Amino acid sequence: MQLTLWTYEGPPHVGAMRIATAMRDIHYVLHAPQGDTYADLLFTMIERRQHRPPVTYTTFQARDLGADTAELFKRSVREAYERFQPTAMLVGASCTAELLQDDPGGLAAAVGIPIPVIPLELPSYQKKENWGAAETFYQIVRALVPRTPIKADTSPLSSDASARPRANLLGPTALGFRHRDDIKEVKRLLELLGIDVNIVAPYDASPADITRLPNAQFNVLMYPETAMQAAQWLHKEIKQPFTRTVPIGRNATRRFINEVASLANVDPTAALHELDTSSRAAWYARSVDSTYLTGKRVFVFGDATHALAAAAIAQDEMGFKVVGLGTYSREFAREIREAASRYGVEALITDDYLEVEQAVANAQPELVLGTQMERHIAKRLGIPCAVISAPVHVQDFPARYAPQMGLEGANVMFDTWIHPLMMGLEEHLLGMFRDDFEFNEQAGSSHLGHLQPAAADAEGRRAMLRLVAARDSTEMSRPESGATHIATDDLSPTDESDTATTRPNEHTNLAAGAATTSEPAWTAEAQRELGKIPFFVRGKARRNTERFAAERSISTITVETLYDAKAHYAR
Amino acid sequence: MSSPLPTAVPVARCREEKPSVHIPIHRERGQREVFCGLTGIIWLHRRIQDAFFLVVGSRTCAHLIQSAAGVMIFAEPRFATAIIDDRDLAGIADANDELDRVVSRLLERRPDIRMLFLVGSCPSEVIKLDLSRAAERLTKQFLPQVRVLSYSGSGIETTFTEGEDACLASLVPQLQVGTAAQSSEPSNLLIVGTVADIVEDQWTRMLTTMGIRNVQFFPPRRSGDLSRITVGPNTRVLLAQPFLANTCRMLVERGATHIPAPFPLGVEGTTAWLRAAANAFAVSDPAFENATQAARARGMRSLERHREVLEGKRIFFFPDSQLEIPLARFLSRELGMHLVEVGSPFIHRQIMGEELSLMPEATRLVEGQDVDSQLARCREARPDVTVCGLGLANPLEHEGLTTKWSIELVFSPIQGYDQAGDLAELFARPLRRKHLLEPELPVREALPCN
């Protein structure tokens, strides 16, 4: 038994649903108790699909267990065939039905419907969603692709020497992270290479399309998690090679172009030229503005494909430092371990959310790249986060075009990963003045306009929220924002707005300060120097300098004091 | 001041009165597109603030709760799943030892927990894992810090809101036993079923004003308050939710008297519901008027704006929470909607009796579900609003039907006078939205068909 708060993957039959839902003209009859229909909402709500998944559930209840659940299953098969008229049918059991041992494959065969029926054996108590997807796609390919190898002289590939080479794209499924857009981006890469796409599968493929898979010279394996098994089988059975490089990131895209070019025997020059000349991400990463990204500590976790890619991009294309790398895909543990050793970190192979949370906390990263679970972890710890892998939430199915693969994928990732970070100048100033109440490391990036507090203390968070809210409501009415009135440590909303309206101007304050309070006085020269600091941090500079002086019993602040304070608070 | 209540509404005197139901109920069997009882954890874990819900089940169970909840919340949950694996099934690991280990780890992590529910699932039922014995064993181990209880939220035994029924039923033995007093005078009013805190506060004020002093709510906000709730021969039980048949039966078995009433949805329903309680406690008419009049008038005003949108519109209910019949009654009688079909997973005659007597006679009532034939009927009827679950809503929207997700009705404060307008708005909003996004539509609809 395993204690689970959140799970990275659903059960294997949900993987089968991802294949069935991605395809056309296929139907899945699932022996499952009432309640398992929840899985429909993954597709209709999270992915916002416009059609119900092509799944019929037997939805047996307690009273059926005493009766004949096998007969219920057969009736469901018959009725689903008549109602939906699919050209192939998947049959299987969910976790509870697996315990009943009703043998969906045998029962469906007994019904005798005139289409291919593909039985799925998905052991729910051992395996998980991605395995279920891979197994289902493999069984579909195995069942539907003609066994007889295509003879060289009749093959459409060799009939016309001048014809363009053809490839299949394997792996994209329903509910996949940006699969919809990756397909378009990979097609674009192939177009640059002068290669036609034969079939994309399972996404939008019909059973008839699957039978036409052999009409391509090779396969592009887009997602090893869901299509490795099928690709290996096609390689073995019909001698179709497949690509090993997943084109996520510029470097990987370059390797992918070269690999595909050699498989298809075409010239990669034009495609490589396009890559070199059109990537904004490459230029942005080199622009001086990005200098502040150097060596930022990044923790990476996700499915194996996206985690490997993200780590490579982080280190080699962004100039970050990978301080943690892991996956929940145990099937690809070896690849992750190899990569982790390259970054000098220990690979984290687990599907235990609590373990990942601990590892993130220990690594103290400045950016987390993960799934929706890591977004949750990062939120709790107050660390910026970008999503790079399934499982994802509804907002990670964006309306806009946002691939991960190819040229545009690299641009999308640059933007997405940089967005949650503090901007360079802002970061410099934080290094200089470290604990301003409204502009500090805990307050989060100012351009995001909301709070990402690191403080675990809930009272502290509420206090900070109150301050931010007060700042936002008074900002517009201030005569000289930040310059004149930030003096006390314990500003409450009322205090602050009172201060904004009633506090005397700098000069009167100076005089009053020198005469009646213990606050250090500023020399005119130091005051002018302070005025050179950008207005939005002037209040902080002033406060830090005053505190620095007070702590040292300096009664008059000179330019020297100002710079001594700066040196003191600089990192 | 005229009451919105028709005189026909029975003012029940704590006796099981079966109103004559002449509306035929169509029973349907087939694929049921509904949640299982585990889903109730999503609101129960927020209601009882020091309780934790540990589902003993499969990865599917964990994924279900996460997906159903994930659509709405992503905070530190007070629920988790102990996922049964191969080793437990093959007998390599003793399932009870494994459960003890998981519970110990969980309680270490969450020392704030005072009550732990072991929640049974389809797989734990099928392999006959005895969670009630496990709960007894673990209670011995962890008392006085933590009390461990069990109930089943499995899909083979419970449909969606029945999970709350099973949970509350498991809590009934924790309540204080009220001794039979000399007189048969009612001593306390027990309102049963999770409602929003704000609704509870409104009712408490109103009932206190009427002179009903001892009002208790079940489940309470904290598990420690369970022992302060008394159930005995002088207890009167009023259901705030319709899906609590077993809990109600168990309370009655402990001597309490169930007050039959319609459910407190809409102004009329709330009045009838409060009136039933008032009658049970011999509250005078002036005292009742005094306590409810202002809120009732406010509630009726709040419906006006929505009646403009909803009146004359046709509505179709897919079965979901058992709230369908009271909702349909409200929409039909107070907002003038036409009921095309009202589906409900179960219809408990006794509990629904008062509601059924208020329903328009021609209403098509369907108990159970065969989702594909129901979808066919819905497409054929093309209702103006379709109330359905999350799995069906977007596909139906894509087909041009306007939908209202039913799960929202279980998570929103919709009961009582001051929420009547909010409840109406939940149904009016999809229509308003459609009008905003496609302003030309009503015009086109107004054109004569040819």
Tab-separated table of C-alpha atoms in Angstrom, chain A residues 125-514:
chain	number	residue	atom	x	y	z
A	125	TYR	CA	-2.376	-2.776	-9.492
A	126	GLN	CA	1.085	-2.745	-11.094
A	127	LYS	CA	1.065	-0.310	-13.974
A	128	LYS	CA	0.059	3.264	-14.595
A	129	GLU	CA	-1.310	5.675	-17.155
A	130	ASN	CA	1.615	6.117	-19.551
A	131	TRP	CA	2.293	2.403	-19.598
A	132	GLY	CA	-1.389	1.840	-20.371
A	133	ALA	CA	-1.247	4.329	-23.235
A	134	ALA	CA	1.890	2.740	-24.700
A	135	GLU	CA	0.492	-0.761	-24.378
A	136	THR	CA	-2.822	0.241	-25.969
A	137	PHE	CA	-1.187	1.963	-28.909
A	138	TYR	CA	1.116	-1.012	-29.384
A	139	GLN	CA	-1.825	-3.461	-29.331
A	140	ILE	CA	-3.700	-1.355	-31.872
A	141	VAL	CA	-0.683	-1.200	-34.190
A	142	ARG	CA	-0.007	-4.915	-33.776
A	143	ALA	CA	-3.609	-5.809	-34.471
A	144	LEU	CA	-4.185	-3.551	-37.450
A	145	VAL	CA	-0.888	-3.183	-39.330
A	146	PRO	CA	-0.718	-5.872	-42.040
A	147	ARG	CA	1.767	-8.589	-41.039
A	148	THR	CA	3.040	-9.260	-44.523
A	149	PRO	CA	6.042	-7.092	-45.202
A	150	ILE	CA	5.641	-4.800	-48.163
A	151	LYS	CA	7.603	-6.098	-51.125
A	152	ALA	CA	10.204	-3.732	-52.429
A	153	ASP	CA	8.817	-3.547	-55.977
A	154	THR	CA	5.213	-2.856	-54.895
A	155	SER	CA	6.060	-0.501	-52.094
A	156	PRO	CA	4.811	2.994	-52.623
A	157	LEU	CA	8.176	4.105	-51.348
A	158	SER	CA	10.171	2.778	-54.235
A	159	SER	CA	7.613	3.087	-57.014
A	160	ASP	CA	8.686	6.585	-57.849
A	161	ALA	CA	12.232	7.608	-57.192
A	162	SER	CA	11.395	11.294	-57.511
A	163	ALA	CA	8.633	11.124	-54.897
A	164	ARG	CA	9.259	12.872	-51.602
A	165	PRO	CA	10.102	10.670	-48.636
A	166	ARG	CA	7.315	9.976	-46.138
A	167	ALA	CA	7.299	9.680	-42.363
A	168	ASN	CA	4.759	8.824	-39.676
A	169	LEU	CA	4.550	10.816	-36.465
A	170	LEU	CA	4.026	8.497	-33.520
A	171	GLY	CA	2.960	9.208	-29.975
A	172	PRO	CA	0.694	12.264	-29.636
A	173	THR	CA	-2.388	11.456	-27.561
A	174	ALA	CA	-5.381	13.163	-26.034
A	175	LEU	CA	-4.574	14.987	-22.787
A	176	GLY	CA	-0.914	15.224	-23.784
A	177	PHE	CA	1.152	18.249	-22.839
A	178	ARG	CA	1.058	20.462	-25.961
A	179	HIS	CA	0.780	17.451	-28.296
A	180	ARG	CA	-1.713	19.362	-30.435
A	181	ASP	CA	0.857	22.064	-31.204
A	182	ASP	CA	3.935	19.832	-31.314
A	183	ILE	CA	2.414	17.941	-34.250
A	184	LYS	CA	2.224	21.159	-36.240
A	185	GLU	CA	5.767	22.122	-35.326
A	186	VAL	CA	7.256	18.732	-36.275
A	187	LYS	CA	5.342	18.808	-39.545
A	188	ARG	CA	6.959	22.176	-40.194
A	189	LEU	CA	10.426	20.730	-39.582
A	190	LEU	CA	9.705	17.852	-41.951
A	191	GLU	CA	8.405	20.298	-44.552
A	192	LEU	CA	11.679	22.228	-44.318
A	193	LEU	CA	13.430	18.952	-45.056
A	194	GLY	CA	11.129	18.144	-47.969
A	195	ILE	CA	9.516	15.174	-46.240
A	196	ASP	CA	5.803	14.359	-46.371
A	197	VAL	CA	3.814	13.175	-43.399
A	198	ASN	CA	2.099	9.864	-44.059
A	199	ILE	CA	0.096	9.271	-40.867
A	200	VAL	CA	0.029	10.957	-37.460
A	201	ALA	CA	-1.002	8.415	-34.809
A	202	PRO	CA	-2.789	7.968	-32.541
A	203	TYR	CA	-3.814	11.665	-32.659
A	204	ASP	CA	-6.670	11.992	-35.148
A	205	ALA	CA	-5.903	8.623	-36.771
A	206	SER	CA	-8.606	6.112	-37.661
A	207	PRO	CA	-8.103	2.336	-37.561
A	208	ALA	CA	-7.877	2.531	-41.385
A	209	ASP	CA	-5.017	5.030	-41.050
A	210	ILE	CA	-3.197	2.608	-38.764
A	211	THR	CA	-3.275	-0.022	-41.509
A	212	ARG	CA	-1.495	2.497	-43.754
A	213	LEU	CA	1.428	3.084	-41.385
A	214	PRO	CA	3.712	0.922	-43.557
A	215	ASN	CA	3.483	3.491	-46.379
A	216	ALA	CA	6.266	5.531	-44.797
A	217	GLN	CA	10.021	5.103	-44.807
A	218	PHE	CA	10.473	5.815	-41.133
A	219	ASN	CA	8.751	6.925	-37.961
A	220	VAL	CA	9.273	10.049	-35.954
A	221	LEU	CA	8.951	8.930	-32.342
A	222	MET	CA	7.597	12.091	-30.745
A	223	TYR	CA	6.858	10.748	-27.275
A	224	PRO	CA	8.750	7.618	-26.158
A	225	GLU	CA	6.413	7.305	-23.136
A	226	THR	CA	3.442	6.478	-25.324
A	227	ALA	CA	4.894	5.138	-28.582
A	228	MET	CA	8.277	3.504	-27.952
A	229	GLN	CA	6.787	0.023	-27.869
A	230	ALA	CA	4.866	0.512	-31.104
A	231	ALA	CA	7.891	2.083	-32.815
A	232	GLN	CA	10.106	-0.826	-31.798
A	233	TRP	CA	7.573	-3.323	-33.090
A	234	LEU	CA	7.267	-1.527	-36.436
A	235	HIS	CA	11.044	-1.481	-36.671
A	236	LYS	CA	11.257	-5.190	-36.036
A	237	GLU	CA	8.261	-6.310	-38.095
A	238	ILE	CA	8.245	-4.052	-41.127
A	239	LYS	CA	11.763	-2.642	-40.942
A	240	GLN	CA	10.668	0.922	-40.317
A	241	PRO	CA	13.412	2.740	-38.433
A	242	PHE	CA	12.470	5.462	-35.949
A	243	THR	CA	14.069	8.629	-34.665
A	244	ARG	CA	15.730	8.685	-31.219
A	245	THR	CA	15.977	12.447	-30.796
A	246	VAL	CA	12.994	14.340	-29.443
A	247	PRO	CA	13.213	17.852	-30.928
A	248	ILE	CA	12.637	19.872	-27.762
A	249	GLY	CA	15.152	22.725	-27.511
A	250	ARG	CA	17.381	24.206	-30.214
A	251	ASN	CA	20.234	21.765	-29.796
A	252	ALA	CA	17.917	18.783	-29.864
A	253	THR	CA	16.110	20.226	-32.871
A	254	ARG	CA	19.453	20.494	-34.672
A	255	ARG	CA	20.258	16.852	-33.874
A	256	PHE	CA	16.751	15.870	-34.920
A	257	ILE	CA	17.105	17.599	-38.281
A	258	ASN	CA	20.373	15.788	-38.916
A	259	GLU	CA	18.981	12.441	-37.789
A	260	VAL	CA	15.880	12.739	-39.949
A	261	ALA	CA	17.919	13.921	-42.922
A	262	SER	CA	20.094	10.850	-42.753
A	263	LEU	CA	17.088	8.507	-42.312
A	264	ALA	CA	15.345	10.053	-45.303
A	265	ASN	CA	18.515	10.650	-47.248
A	266	VAL	CA	17.825	14.353	-47.776
A	267	ASP	CA	19.913	17.491	-47.429
A	268	PRO	CA	19.503	19.192	-44.019
A	269	THR	CA	21.158	22.476	-45.059
A	270	ALA	CA	18.013	24.524	-45.619
A	271	ALA	CA	16.385	23.356	-42.392
A	272	LEU	CA	19.520	24.015	-40.361
A	273	HIS	CA	19.811	27.450	-41.918
A	274	GLU	CA	16.251	28.218	-40.895
A	275	LEU	CA	17.025	27.057	-37.369
A	276	ASP	CA	20.129	29.233	-37.172
A	277	THR	CA	18.568	32.350	-38.570
A	278	SER	CA	15.069	32.387	-37.174
A	279	SER	CA	15.352	31.431	-33.533
A	280	ARG	CA	14.485	34.349	-31.300
A	281	ALA	CA	15.185	32.244	-28.232
A	282	ALA	CA	18.832	31.851	-29.271
A	283	TRP	CA	19.275	35.604	-29.563
A	284	TYR	CA	17.303	36.434	-26.443
A	285	ALA	CA	19.429	34.022	-24.406
A	286	ARG	CA	22.543	35.835	-25.667
A	287	SER	CA	21.232	39.346	-25.265
A	288	VAL	CA	22.771	41.296	-22.383
A	289	ASP	CA	19.399	41.476	-20.745
A	290	SER	CA	19.646	37.747	-20.036
A	291	THR	CA	22.953	37.978	-18.202
A	292	TYR	CA	21.145	37.734	-14.916
A	293	LEU	CA	19.985	34.206	-15.826
A	294	THR	CA	23.547	32.925	-15.513
A	295	GLY	CA	23.842	30.038	-13.116
A	296	LYS	CA	20.319	30.249	-11.763
A	297	ARG	CA	19.516	27.115	-9.810
A	298	VAL	CA	16.847	25.009	-11.508
A	299	PHE	CA	15.011	21.923	-10.292
A	300	VAL	CA	13.528	19.753	-13.067
A	301	PHE	CA	10.861	17.070	-12.653
A	302	GLY	CA	8.366	15.558	-15.092
A	303	ASP	CA	7.872	12.709	-17.493
A	304	ALA	CA	11.224	11.446	-18.785
A	305	THR	CA	11.074	13.041	-22.224
A	306	HIS	CA	10.249	16.520	-21.013
A	307	ALA	CA	12.490	16.367	-17.949
A	308	LEU	CA	15.515	15.332	-20.011
A	309	ALA	CA	14.823	18.016	-22.564
A	310	ALA	CA	14.209	20.715	-19.974
A	311	ALA	CA	17.413	19.918	-18.106
A	312	ALA	CA	19.458	20.085	-21.311
A	313	ILE	CA	17.869	23.379	-22.354
A	314	ALA	CA	18.270	24.847	-18.876
A	315	GLN	CA	21.960	24.055	-18.732
A	316	ASP	CA	23.067	24.478	-22.344
A	317	GLU	CA	20.647	26.973	-23.865
A	318	MET	CA	19.749	29.190	-20.912
A	319	GLY	CA	22.933	29.019	-18.877
A	320	PHE	CA	21.125	27.861	-15.734
A	321	LYS	CA	22.492	25.330	-13.299
A	322	VAL	CA	20.552	22.084	-12.905
A	323	VAL	CA	20.379	21.343	-9.170
A	324	GLY	CA	17.793	18.585	-9.329
A	325	LEU	CA	16.515	16.214	-11.994
A	326	GLY	CA	13.881	13.554	-11.680
A	327	THR	CA	10.987	11.727	-13.242
A	328	TYR	CA	7.917	9.729	-12.303
A	329	SER	CA	8.424	7.568	-15.421
A	330	ARG	CA	10.159	4.571	-13.901
A	331	GLU	CA	10.339	3.005	-17.371
A	332	PHE	CA	12.947	5.615	-18.304
A	333	ALA	CA	14.910	5.699	-15.060
A	334	ARG	CA	18.146	4.719	-16.788
A	335	GLU	CA	18.117	7.688	-19.173
A	336	ILE	CA	17.366	10.086	-16.340
A	337	ARG	CA	20.177	8.672	-14.200
A	338	GLU	CA	22.662	9.102	-17.054
A	339	ALA	CA	21.640	12.685	-17.566
A	340	ALA	CA	21.679	13.438	-13.843
A	341	SER	CA	25.242	12.258	-13.536
A	342	ARG	CA	26.138	14.654	-16.336
A	343	TYR	CA	24.813	17.526	-14.219
A	344	GLY	CA	26.419	16.171	-11.083
A	345	VAL	CA	23.131	15.613	-9.270
A	346	GLU	CA	21.429	12.538	-7.970
A	347	ALA	CA	18.455	11.428	-10.071
A	348	LEU	CA	15.102	11.387	-8.320
A	349	ILE	CA	13.019	8.487	-9.621
A	350	THR	CA	9.737	8.490	-7.750
A	351	ASP	CA	6.023	8.948	-8.054
A	352	ASP	CA	5.722	9.982	-4.432
A	353	TYR	CA	4.702	13.622	-4.373
A	354	LEU	CA	5.914	14.033	-0.786
A	355	GLU	CA	9.375	12.856	-1.745
A	356	VAL	CA	9.540	15.355	-4.588
A	357	GLU	CA	8.438	18.135	-2.262
A	358	GLN	CA	11.239	17.273	0.136
A	359	ALA	CA	13.803	17.132	-2.660
A	360	VAL	CA	12.762	20.545	-3.973
A	361	ALA	CA	12.988	22.031	-0.498
A	362	ASN	CA	16.444	20.527	-0.005
A	363	ALA	CA	17.799	21.721	-3.360
A	364	GLN	CA	16.670	25.320	-2.750
A	365	PRO	CA	16.241	26.127	-6.422
A	366	GLU	CA	15.480	29.559	-7.828
A	367	LEU	CA	13.186	28.071	-10.476
A	368	VAL	CA	11.198	24.843	-10.596
A	369	LEU	CA	10.349	23.265	-13.954
A	370	GLY	CA	7.765	20.555	-13.398
A	371	THR	CA	4.201	19.332	-13.611
A	372	GLN	CA	1.137	20.762	-11.920
A	373	MET	CA	2.276	18.957	-8.764
A	374	GLU	CA	5.558	20.856	-8.737
A	375	ARG	CA	3.657	24.044	-9.351
A	376	HIS	CA	1.821	23.284	-6.146
A	377	ILE	CA	5.069	22.487	-4.319
A	378	ALA	CA	6.714	25.637	-5.638
A	379	LYS	CA	3.747	27.711	-4.603
A	380	ARG	CA	4.008	26.411	-1.060
A	381	LEU	CA	7.718	27.095	-0.959
A	382	GLY	CA	7.469	30.464	-2.662
A	383	ILE	CA	9.654	29.502	-5.619
A	384	PRO	CA	8.916	30.576	-9.217
A	385	CYS	CA	7.712	27.691	-11.373
A	386	ALA	CA	6.970	26.877	-15.004
A	387	VAL	CA	5.142	23.805	-16.256
A	388	ILE	CA	7.016	21.542	-18.666
A	389	SER	CA	5.226	18.207	-18.513
A	390	ALA	CA	1.979	16.344	-17.914
A	391	PRO	CA	0.052	16.046	-15.676
A	392	VAL	CA	-1.198	19.549	-16.237
A	393	HIS	CA	-4.172	21.651	-15.396
A	394	VAL	CA	-6.753	23.318	-17.581
A	395	GLN	CA	-4.687	26.497	-17.949
A	396	ASP	CA	-1.874	24.468	-19.514
A	397	PHE	CA	-4.090	23.808	-22.512
A	398	PRO	CA	-3.767	27.354	-23.817
A	399	ALA	CA	-5.943	28.819	-26.524
A	400	ARG	CA	-2.850	30.113	-28.329
A	401	TYR	CA	-0.303	28.113	-30.296
A	402	ALA	CA	2.293	27.025	-27.727
A	403	PRO	CA	4.364	24.020	-28.818
A	404	GLN	CA	7.350	22.634	-26.953
A	405	MET	CA	9.027	21.076	-29.983
A	406	GLY	CA	10.948	22.607	-32.854
A	407	LEU	CA	11.801	26.233	-33.536
A	408	GLU	CA	8.730	27.792	-32.031
A	409	GLY	CA	8.887	25.422	-29.057
A	410	ALA	CA	12.252	26.897	-28.088
A	411	ASN	CA	10.775	30.398	-28.212
A	412	VAL	CA	7.744	29.367	-26.185
A	413	MET	CA	9.936	27.818	-23.498
A	414	PHE	CA	12.181	30.856	-23.262
A	415	ASP	CA	9.176	33.045	-22.581
A	416	THR	CA	7.434	30.610	-20.264
A	417	TRP	CA	10.432	29.921	-18.093
A	418	ILE	CA	11.605	33.508	-17.819
A	419	HIS	CA	8.190	34.911	-17.056
A	420	PRO	CA	7.977	33.787	-13.403
A	421	LEU	CA	11.484	35.037	-12.630
A	422	MET	CA	12.393	38.380	-11.205
A	423	MET	CA	13.715	40.672	-13.905
A	424	GLY	CA	17.408	41.490	-13.991
A	425	LEU	CA	17.396	45.070	-12.761
A	426	GLU	CA	14.872	44.252	-10.107
A	427	GLU	CA	17.077	41.457	-8.910
A	428	HIS	CA	20.115	43.724	-8.678
A	429	LEU	CA	18.229	46.116	-6.503
A	430	LEU	CA	17.053	43.359	-4.258
A	431	GLY	CA	20.627	42.311	-3.807
A	432	MET	CA	21.389	45.824	-2.723
A	433	PHE	CA	18.477	46.525	-0.417
A	434	ARG	CA	17.271	43.266	0.857
A	435	ASP	CA	14.319	43.716	3.085
A	436	ASP	CA	12.143	46.505	1.944
A	437	PHE	CA	8.629	45.739	3.106
A	438	GLU	CA	7.069	46.009	-0.337
A	439	PHE	CA	9.969	45.158	-2.593
A	440	ASN	CA	11.874	42.171	-1.375
A	441	GLU	CA	12.617	38.610	-2.259
A	442	GLN	CA	9.487	37.393	-0.534
A	443	ALA	CA	7.197	39.755	-2.345
A	444	GLY	CA	7.743	38.040	-5.695
A	445	SER	CA	8.302	39.536	-9.092
A	446	SER	CA	6.769	42.938	-9.328
A	447	HIS	CA	5.670	42.460	-12.946
A	448	LEU	CA	3.450	39.549	-11.929
A	449	GLY	CA	1.472	41.802	-9.669
A	450	HIS	CA	0.737	39.158	-7.091
A	451	LEU	CA	2.343	37.682	-4.087
A	452	GLN	CA	4.491	34.561	-3.943
A	453	PRO	CA	5.586	34.588	-0.359
A	454	ALA	CA	8.214	32.196	0.897
A	455	ALA	CA	7.278	32.746	4.474
A	456	ALA	CA	5.534	29.662	5.786
A	457	ASP	CA	4.056	31.769	8.488
A	458	ALA	CA	0.472	32.451	7.547
A	459	GLU	CA	0.232	35.606	9.607
A	460	GLY	CA	3.265	36.921	7.768
A	461	ARG	CA	1.583	36.246	4.454
A	462	ARG	CA	-1.583	37.993	5.460
A	463	ALA	CA	0.411	40.933	6.692
A	464	MET	CA	2.271	41.143	3.440
A	465	LEU	CA	-0.964	40.884	1.469
A	466	ARG	CA	-2.413	43.740	3.455
A	467	LEU	CA	0.625	45.840	2.733
A	468	VAL	CA	0.578	45.090	-0.964
A	469	ALA	CA	-3.127	45.827	-1.147
A	470	ALA	CA	-2.589	49.105	0.668
A	471	ARG	CA	0.277	50.011	-1.619
A	472	ASP	CA	-1.798	49.319	-4.699
A	473	SER	CA	-4.668	51.416	-3.466
A	474	THR	CA	-2.553	54.408	-2.490
A	475	GLU	CA	0.013	54.373	-5.274
A	476	MET	CA	-2.062	56.454	-7.636
A	477	SER	CA	-2.712	59.212	-5.158
A	478	ARG	CA	0.830	59.704	-3.981
A	479	PRO	CA	2.514	62.911	-5.009
A	480	GLU	CA	5.975	61.352	-5.188
A	481	SER	CA	5.720	57.628	-4.935
A	482	GLY	CA	8.237	56.058	-2.645
A	483	ALA	CA	10.328	59.142	-2.169
A	484	THR	CA	8.857	60.955	0.734
A	485	HIS	CA	7.211	58.862	3.309
A	486	ILE	CA	8.450	55.360	3.847
A	487	ALA	CA	9.965	55.508	7.239
A	488	THR	CA	8.518	53.009	9.634
A	489	ASP	CA	8.898	49.278	9.741
A	490	ASP	CA	5.431	48.458	10.946
A	491	LEU	CA	3.271	50.188	8.398
A	492	SER	CA	-0.324	49.204	8.546
A	493	PRO	CA	-2.621	50.184	5.681
A	494	THR	CA	-4.017	53.065	7.695
A	495	ASP	CA	-0.618	54.213	8.786
A	496	GLU	CA	0.607	54.268	5.266
A	497	SER	CA	-2.249	56.226	3.781
A	498	ASP	CA	-2.094	58.604	6.708
A	499	THR	CA	1.584	59.017	6.084
A	500	ALA	CA	1.043	59.641	2.412
A	501	THR	CA	-1.285	62.518	3.055
A	502	THR	CA	-0.036	64.044	6.275
A	503	ARG	CA	3.678	63.606	6.339
A	504	PRO	CA	5.562	66.827	5.756
A	505	ASN	CA	7.914	67.104	2.809
A	506	GLU	CA	11.549	66.056	2.855
A	507	HIS	CA	12.943	69.379	4.018
A	508	THR	CA	10.676	69.937	6.967
A	509	ASN	CA	11.214	66.356	7.883
A	510	LEU	CA	14.947	66.824	7.743
A	511	ALA	CA	14.789	69.741	10.065
A	512	ALA	CA	12.374	68.028	12.395
A	513	GLY	CA	14.438	64.887	12.357
A	514	ALA	CA	17.607	66.657	13.274
